[in-house]
Amino acid sequence: MKTKLEQLKTEFLELVEKVTDRQNLERLQTEFLGRKGKLNEVMKDMVELAVEERKLVGKLANEVKEAIEQAFHFQEQKMSQSEVMGQAEREWIDITQPGSFSSEGHLHPVTQAIGEITDIFSHIGFTAVRVPEIDWDYYAFESLNMPKDHPARDDWETFFVDAPEGSGEKEGKLLLTPHTSNSQVRTMETQKPPIRMINIGRCYRRQIDISHVPMFHQFEGLMIDKGVSVTHLKGVLDYFAQTYFGSNRRTRLRPHHFRFTEPSFEVDITCEVCGGNDDGTCRLCKAGWLELGGAGMVHPNVIKAGGLDPDVYTGFAFGWGVERTLMMREGIKIDDIRILYKNDLRFVNQF
Ligand code: FA5
């Protein structure tokens, strides 16, 4: 039995050195030390030995067992070390290498224009305000001198929200604002004159063609004070047009009619696509001019709705399309407004 035990030990020590992975190492250990393993197999014959002899063999068996266990742990440690080394080799990082950069996006051209427009007006004291873009009929129409069922409302091709009507005096139907002019009375309700505000917001109309989209942006300007006249309006519009478009562009005021301004105008600028020389072929404009927005002196009824006395205060207001303004910028040459909202990166990345 002693020889068998010695052989067992030698056999294990030889085999364990050749094992290279944990699975085989554990299998080998079970083969030698497991319940039905080789060591126990040899020990079965112990019962036949004399007591003295049994003691000696028992001691030897323990030594063999210990030697096997030690060799097992030694090999296990060697494996852990080489695993760590292997990992370090596989995962090393050269910190002197240049980093990899993720490509940086940028703001949408319309968002860029909104920032620029706000900035231009801030230089002449117009403070940005925000008002609801889902608002009551009262602020979008009624307070703007357009009573219920007035046909002038039709021009705004409005989306109404399928929700219960508000019963308050300043409520009515709920709608997606078709213009930013709801900010006129809302601002007069919260600020005292002198008022100089600019409101840039989303507008919604049931329109889509080459120069109309169902969701667009307008910027609304409002100035209310004592003694404000059309001259101030013209001065502010010219300041904006020259700062944003450049001094070589021409603008014009065309007499128009809005229920909430008197007198009212439409503001046109020479078309950037045809250079203002439309020979009947420009897809975008009408005879070299493109309408940017409406403007006028705030109607006395609107000033009253804002809680102010029209005999004391006068003011002007204007509302322009942001997309149209951007499209008329020098060098832009966008001849279809819808491309702004097609999410085509080939287009957007040019800005
Ligand atoms: C108005 O909306 C008035 N609230 C403007 C105003 C404000 C007049 C203050 C007087 C005083 P209008 O419907 O013309 O006016 O629209 C103004 C501008 O919004 C248009 O000239 C155009 O630039 C832009 N616009 C209107 N509808 C669309 C649309 N569907 N898509 C893109 N831009 C549009």
Coordinates of C-alpha atoms and ligand atoms in Angstrom, one line a residue:
M1 CA 0.0 0.0 0.0
K2 CA 2.9 2.3 0.8
T3 CA 4.2 1.9 -2.7
K4 CA 0.7 2.5 -4.2
L5 CA 0.4 5.7 -2.1
E6 CA 3.8 7.0 -3.3
Q7 CA 2.9 6.2 -6.9
L8 CA -0.3 8.1 -6.5
K9 CA 1.5 11.2 -5.3
T10 CA 4.1 11.0 -8.1
E11 CA 1.4 10.5 -10.7
F12 CA -0.6 13.5 -9.4
L13 CA 2.5 15.7 -9.3
E14 CA 3.4 14.8 -12.9
L15 CA -0.1 15.4 -14.2
V16 CA -0.9 18.6 -12.3
E17 CA 2.0 20.4 -13.9
K18 CA 0.7 19.8 -17.4
V19 CA -2.8 21.1 -16.6
T20 CA -3.5 24.5 -18.2
D21 CA -7.1 25.3 -17.3
R22 CA -9.2 25.4 -14.2
Q23 CA -11.8 22.9 -15.4
N24 CA -9.2 20.1 -15.9
L25 CA -7.4 21.0 -12.7
E26 CA -10.6 20.5 -10.7
R27 CA -11.4 17.3 -12.6
L28 CA -7.9 16.0 -11.7
Q29 CA -8.3 16.8 -8.0
T30 CA -11.7 15.0 -7.9
E31 CA -10.1 12.0 -9.7
F32 CA -7.5 11.7 -6.9
L33 CA -9.2 13.1 -3.8
G34 CA -12.9 12.8 -4.5
R35 CA -15.2 10.4 -2.6
K36 CA -14.8 7.7 -5.2
G37 CA -11.2 9.0 -6.0
K38 CA -8.0 7.1 -6.3
L39 CA -6.8 7.8 -2.8
N40 CA -10.0 6.4 -1.2
E41 CA -9.7 3.4 -3.5
V42 CA -6.3 2.6 -2.1
M43 CA -7.4 3.2 1.4
K44 CA -10.1 0.6 1.2
D45 CA -7.5 -2.1 1.7
M46 CA -6.5 -0.5 5.1
V47 CA -8.9 -2.7 7.0
E48 CA -6.8 -5.7 6.3
L49 CA -3.7 -4.3 7.9
A50 CA -2.5 -4.9 11.4
V51 CA -3.1 -2.0 13.9
E52 CA 0.5 -0.8 13.9
E53 CA 0.8 -1.0 10.2
R54 CA -2.5 0.8 9.8
K55 CA -1.2 3.7 11.8
L56 CA 1.9 4.1 9.6
V57 CA -0.1 3.8 6.3
G58 CA -2.7 6.3 7.7
K59 CA 0.0 8.8 8.4
L60 CA 1.5 8.3 4.9
A61 CA -2.0 8.6 3.3
N62 CA -2.4 12.0 5.1
E63 CA 1.0 13.2 3.9
V64 CA 0.1 12.1 0.3
K65 CA -3.2 13.9 0.6
E66 CA -1.5 17.1 1.8
A67 CA 1.1 16.9 -0.9
I68 CA -1.7 16.6 -3.5
E69 CA -3.6 19.5 -2.1
Q70 CA -0.5 21.7 -1.9
A71 CA 0.3 20.9 -5.5
F72 CA -3.3 21.6 -6.5
H73 CA -3.2 25.1 -4.8
F74 CA 0.2 25.9 -6.2
Q75 CA -1.0 25.2 -9.7
E76 CA -4.2 27.1 -9.1
Q77 CA -2.2 30.2 -8.0
K78 CA 0.0 29.9 -11.0
M79 CA -3.1 29.9 -13.2
S80 CA -4.6 33.0 -11.5
Q81 CA -1.3 34.9 -12.0
S82 CA -1.1 34.1 -15.6
E83 CA -4.7 35.1 -16.1
V84 CA -4.1 38.5 -14.5
M85 CA -1.0 38.9 -16.7
G86 CA -2.9 37.9 -19.7
Q87 CA -5.7 40.4 -18.9
A88 CA -3.1 43.2 -18.4
E89 CA -1.6 42.3 -21.7
R90 CA -4.9 42.2 -23.5
E91 CA -6.4 45.3 -22.0
W92 CA -3.5 47.7 -21.8
I93 CA -4.1 51.2 -22.8
D94 CA -1.6 53.5 -24.5
I95 CA -2.3 56.8 -22.7
T96 CA -0.1 58.7 -25.0
Q97 CA -2.3 57.9 -28.0
P98 CA -4.7 60.7 -29.2
G99 CA -8.2 60.2 -28.0
S100 CA -11.1 59.2 -30.2
F101 CA -13.7 62.0 -30.5
S102 CA -17.4 61.6 -30.9
S103 CA -18.8 63.9 -33.5
E104 CA -20.5 67.0 -32.1
G105 CA -23.9 68.0 -33.3
H106 CA -25.2 71.5 -33.6
L107 CA -28.4 73.4 -33.2
H108 CA -31.0 73.3 -35.9
P109 CA -30.9 76.3 -38.3
V110 CA -34.3 77.5 -37.0
T111 CA -33.1 77.3 -33.4
Q112 CA -29.9 79.2 -34.4
A113 CA -32.1 81.9 -36.1
I114 CA -34.3 82.2 -32.9
G115 CA -31.2 82.8 -30.8
E116 CA -29.9 85.4 -33.3
I117 CA -33.3 87.2 -33.5
T118 CA -33.6 87.4 -29.7
D119 CA -30.1 88.8 -29.5
I120 CA -30.8 91.5 -32.1
F121 CA -33.9 92.7 -30.3
S122 CA -32.2 92.6 -26.9
H123 CA -29.8 95.3 -28.1
I124 CA -32.7 97.8 -28.4
G125 CA -34.3 96.9 -25.1
F126 CA -36.8 94.2 -26.1
T127 CA -37.1 91.6 -23.4
A128 CA -38.0 88.0 -24.3
V129 CA -41.3 86.6 -22.8
R130 CA -42.9 83.2 -23.0
V131 CA -46.7 82.6 -23.2
P132 CA -48.7 79.4 -23.7
E133 CA -48.5 77.7 -27.1
I134 CA -51.8 75.9 -26.3
D135 CA -54.0 78.8 -25.3
W136 CA -57.6 79.9 -24.9
D137 CA -59.6 81.3 -27.8
Y138 CA -59.9 84.6 -25.8
Y139 CA -56.1 85.4 -26.1
A140 CA -55.7 84.2 -29.7
F141 CA -58.8 85.9 -31.1
E142 CA -61.4 87.5 -28.9
S143 CA -59.0 89.9 -27.0
L144 CA -57.5 90.8 -30.4
N145 CA -60.8 92.4 -31.5
M146 CA -62.0 89.3 -33.3
P147 CA -65.4 88.4 -31.6
K148 CA -66.8 84.9 -31.8
D149 CA -67.9 83.9 -35.3
H150 CA -66.1 86.9 -36.9
P151 CA -65.0 85.9 -40.5
A152 CA -61.5 87.4 -40.0
R153 CA -60.7 84.4 -37.8
D154 CA -60.8 82.1 -40.9
D155 CA -57.4 83.5 -42.1
W156 CA -55.7 81.6 -39.2
E157 CA -56.8 78.1 -40.2
T158 CA -56.7 77.0 -36.6
F159 CA -56.4 73.6 -35.0
F160 CA -58.8 73.5 -32.1
V161 CA -58.2 71.0 -29.2
D162 CA -60.8 68.4 -28.7
A163 CA -61.3 69.3 -25.0
P164 CA -64.0 70.8 -22.9
E165 CA -64.4 74.6 -23.3
G166 CA -63.2 76.8 -20.5
S167 CA -66.1 78.6 -18.9
G168 CA -64.1 81.6 -17.6
E169 CA -64.5 85.1 -19.1
K170 CA -61.0 84.9 -20.6
E171 CA -61.2 81.3 -21.9
G172 CA -63.5 79.7 -24.4
K173 CA -62.2 76.9 -26.8
L174 CA -58.7 75.6 -26.3
L175 CA -56.5 75.8 -29.4
L176 CA -52.9 75.4 -30.8
T177 CA -51.9 79.1 -31.2
P178 CA -52.1 79.9 -34.9
H179 CA -50.0 83.1 -34.3
T180 CA -47.9 84.6 -31.5
S181 CA -50.2 87.6 -31.1
N182 CA -51.8 85.9 -28.0
S183 CA -48.8 87.4 -26.3
Q184 CA -50.0 90.9 -26.8
V185 CA -52.8 91.0 -24.2
R186 CA -51.0 88.4 -22.0
T187 CA -48.0 90.7 -21.7
M188 CA -50.1 93.8 -21.1
E189 CA -51.8 91.9 -18.2
T190 CA -48.5 91.2 -16.5
Q191 CA -46.3 94.2 -17.3
K192 CA -46.8 97.9 -16.9
P193 CA -45.8 100.3 -19.7
P194 CA -43.3 101.1 -21.0
I195 CA -43.4 97.6 -22.5
R196 CA -40.9 96.3 -25.1
M197 CA -41.2 92.6 -25.4
I198 CA -40.3 89.9 -28.0
N199 CA -42.0 86.6 -27.9
I200 CA -40.8 83.7 -30.1
G201 CA -43.1 80.7 -30.2
R202 CA -44.4 77.8 -32.1
C203 CA -47.5 78.4 -34.3
Y204 CA -49.8 75.8 -35.9
R205 CA -52.0 76.1 -39.0
R206 CA -53.8 73.8 -41.4
Q207 CA -51.4 74.7 -44.2
I208 CA -48.7 72.9 -46.2
D209 CA -47.1 73.9 -49.4
I210 CA -43.8 75.3 -50.7
S211 CA -43.9 78.4 -48.4
H212 CA -46.1 77.0 -45.6
V213 CA -45.6 74.3 -42.9
P214 CA -48.3 73.2 -40.4
M215 CA -45.9 74.0 -37.4
F216 CA -43.7 77.0 -37.7
H217 CA -42.4 79.8 -35.5
Q218 CA -43.2 83.5 -35.3
F219 CA -41.6 86.3 -33.4
E220 CA -43.9 88.9 -32.0
G221 CA -42.7 92.3 -31.0
L222 CA -44.8 94.7 -28.9
M223 CA -44.0 98.2 -27.7
I224 CA -46.5 100.1 -25.6
D225 CA -45.8 103.5 -24.2
K226 CA -47.0 107.1 -24.3
G227 CA -46.5 108.7 -27.8
V228 CA -45.5 105.6 -29.7
S229 CA -46.1 106.1 -33.5
V230 CA -45.7 104.4 -36.9
T231 CA -42.3 106.1 -37.2
H232 CA -41.0 104.0 -34.2
L233 CA -42.4 100.8 -35.8
K234 CA -40.7 101.6 -39.1
G235 CA -37.4 102.4 -37.3
V236 CA -37.5 99.1 -35.4
L237 CA -38.3 97.0 -38.5
D238 CA -35.6 98.7 -40.5
Y239 CA -33.1 98.2 -37.7
F240 CA -33.9 94.5 -37.6
A241 CA -33.9 94.0 -41.4
Q242 CA -30.6 95.7 -41.8
T243 CA -28.9 93.9 -38.9
Y244 CA -30.2 90.5 -39.9
F245 CA -30.3 90.6 -43.7
G246 CA -27.7 93.3 -44.5
S247 CA -28.1 96.9 -45.7
N248 CA -28.3 95.9 -49.4
R249 CA -31.7 94.3 -49.0
R250 CA -34.9 96.3 -49.5
T251 CA -38.0 96.0 -47.4
R252 CA -41.5 97.5 -47.9
L253 CA -44.6 98.1 -45.9
R254 CA -47.8 97.2 -47.8
P255 CA -51.1 98.5 -46.5
H256 CA -53.1 95.5 -45.1
H257 CA -55.9 94.7 -42.7
F258 CA -55.7 93.0 -39.3
R259 CA -58.5 93.3 -36.8
F260 CA -56.0 94.0 -34.0
T261 CA -53.9 96.7 -35.5
E262 CA -54.9 100.1 -37.1
P263 CA -53.3 101.0 -39.4
S264 CA -52.0 97.6 -40.4
F265 CA -49.2 96.6 -42.8
E266 CA -47.6 93.6 -44.3
V267 CA -43.8 93.7 -44.4
D268 CA -42.1 92.3 -47.5
I269 CA -38.4 91.8 -48.3
T270 CA -36.7 91.3 -51.7
C271 CA -36.5 87.6 -52.5
E272 CA -33.1 86.0 -51.8
V273 CA -33.7 83.2 -54.2
C274 CA -34.3 85.3 -57.4
G275 CA -32.5 88.4 -56.1
G276 CA -35.7 90.4 -56.2
N277 CA -35.9 90.2 -60.0
D278 CA -38.6 87.6 -60.5
D279 CA -39.2 87.1 -64.2
G280 CA -42.1 84.8 -63.5
T281 CA -39.9 81.7 -62.9
C282 CA -39.1 82.0 -59.1
R283 CA -40.9 79.1 -57.3
L284 CA -40.9 80.9 -54.0
C285 CA -41.9 84.5 -54.2
K286 CA -44.4 86.8 -55.8
A287 CA -42.8 89.3 -58.3
G288 CA -39.5 89.4 -56.4
W289 CA -40.9 90.0 -52.9
L290 CA -41.6 87.6 -50.1
E291 CA -43.9 88.4 -47.2
L292 CA -42.2 88.2 -43.9
G293 CA -44.9 89.2 -41.5
G294 CA -47.6 91.6 -40.4
A295 CA -47.4 94.7 -38.3
G296 CA -49.3 97.8 -37.3
M297 CA -50.4 100.1 -34.5
V298 CA -52.1 98.2 -31.7
H299 CA -55.9 98.7 -31.9
P300 CA -57.5 100.7 -29.0
N301 CA -59.7 97.7 -28.3
V302 CA -56.7 95.5 -27.7
I303 CA -55.1 98.0 -25.5
K304 CA -58.3 98.1 -23.5
A305 CA -58.4 94.3 -23.3
G306 CA -54.9 94.5 -21.9
G307 CA -56.3 96.7 -19.0
L308 CA -54.7 100.0 -20.3
D309 CA -56.2 103.3 -21.4
P310 CA -55.9 103.8 -25.2
D311 CA -56.2 107.5 -24.7
V312 CA -53.0 107.5 -22.7
Y313 CA -51.0 104.7 -24.3
T314 CA -50.3 103.8 -27.9
G315 CA -48.1 101.0 -29.3
F316 CA -47.1 98.9 -32.2
A317 CA -46.9 95.2 -32.8
F318 CA -45.4 93.0 -35.4
G319 CA -45.4 89.2 -36.1
W320 CA -42.9 87.6 -38.5
G321 CA -42.3 84.0 -39.5
V322 CA -38.9 82.8 -38.3
E323 CA -38.6 80.2 -41.1
R324 CA -39.3 82.8 -43.8
T325 CA -36.9 85.2 -42.2
L326 CA -34.2 82.5 -42.2
M327 CA -34.9 81.6 -45.8
M328 CA -34.5 85.1 -46.9
R329 CA -31.0 85.4 -45.3
E330 CA -28.2 86.3 -47.6
G331 CA -26.7 83.2 -49.3
I332 CA -29.2 80.6 -47.9
K333 CA -31.3 80.1 -51.0
I334 CA -33.8 77.6 -49.6
D335 CA -36.6 77.4 -52.2
D336 CA -38.9 75.1 -50.3
I337 CA -39.8 75.7 -46.6
R338 CA -40.7 72.1 -46.0
I339 CA -37.0 70.9 -46.2
L340 CA -36.4 72.6 -42.8
Y341 CA -38.4 69.9 -41.2
K342 CA -37.5 66.8 -43.2
N343 CA -34.8 65.7 -40.8
D344 CA -32.4 65.2 -43.7
L345 CA -28.9 65.4 -42.2
R346 CA -27.4 66.2 -45.7
F347 CA -29.4 69.5 -45.5
V348 CA -29.1 70.2 -41.8
N349 CA -25.4 69.7 -41.6
Q350 CA -24.8 72.5 -44.1
F351 CA -25.5 75.0 -41.3
Ligands
FA5_1 C1 -50.2 87.0 -38.3 O1 -50.1 85.9 -37.9 C2 -50.3 88.2 -37.4 N1 -50.5 87.8 -36.0 C3 -49.1 89.1 -37.5 C4 -49.2 90.4 -36.8 C5 -48.7 90.5 -35.5 C6 -49.8 91.4 -37.4 C7 -48.8 91.7 -34.9 C8 -49.9 92.7 -36.8 C9 -49.4 92.8 -35.5 P1 -49.9 86.4 -40.8 O2 -51.0 85.4 -40.8 O3 -49.7 87.2 -42.0 O4 -50.1 87.4 -39.6 O5 -48.6 85.6 -40.4 C10 -47.4 86.3 -40.2 C11 -46.2 85.5 -40.8 O6 -46.1 84.2 -40.3 C12 -46.3 85.3 -42.3 O7 -45.9 86.5 -43.0 C13 -45.3 84.2 -42.5 O8 -43.9 84.7 -42.4 C14 -45.5 83.4 -41.3 N2 -46.4 82.3 -41.6 C15 -47.7 82.3 -41.5 N3 -48.2 81.0 -41.8 C16 -47.1 80.2 -42.0 C17 -47.0 78.9 -42.3 N4 -48.0 78.0 -42.4 N5 -45.7 78.4 -42.5 C18 -44.6 79.2 -42.3 N6 -44.7 80.5 -42.0 C19 -46.0 81.0 -41.9

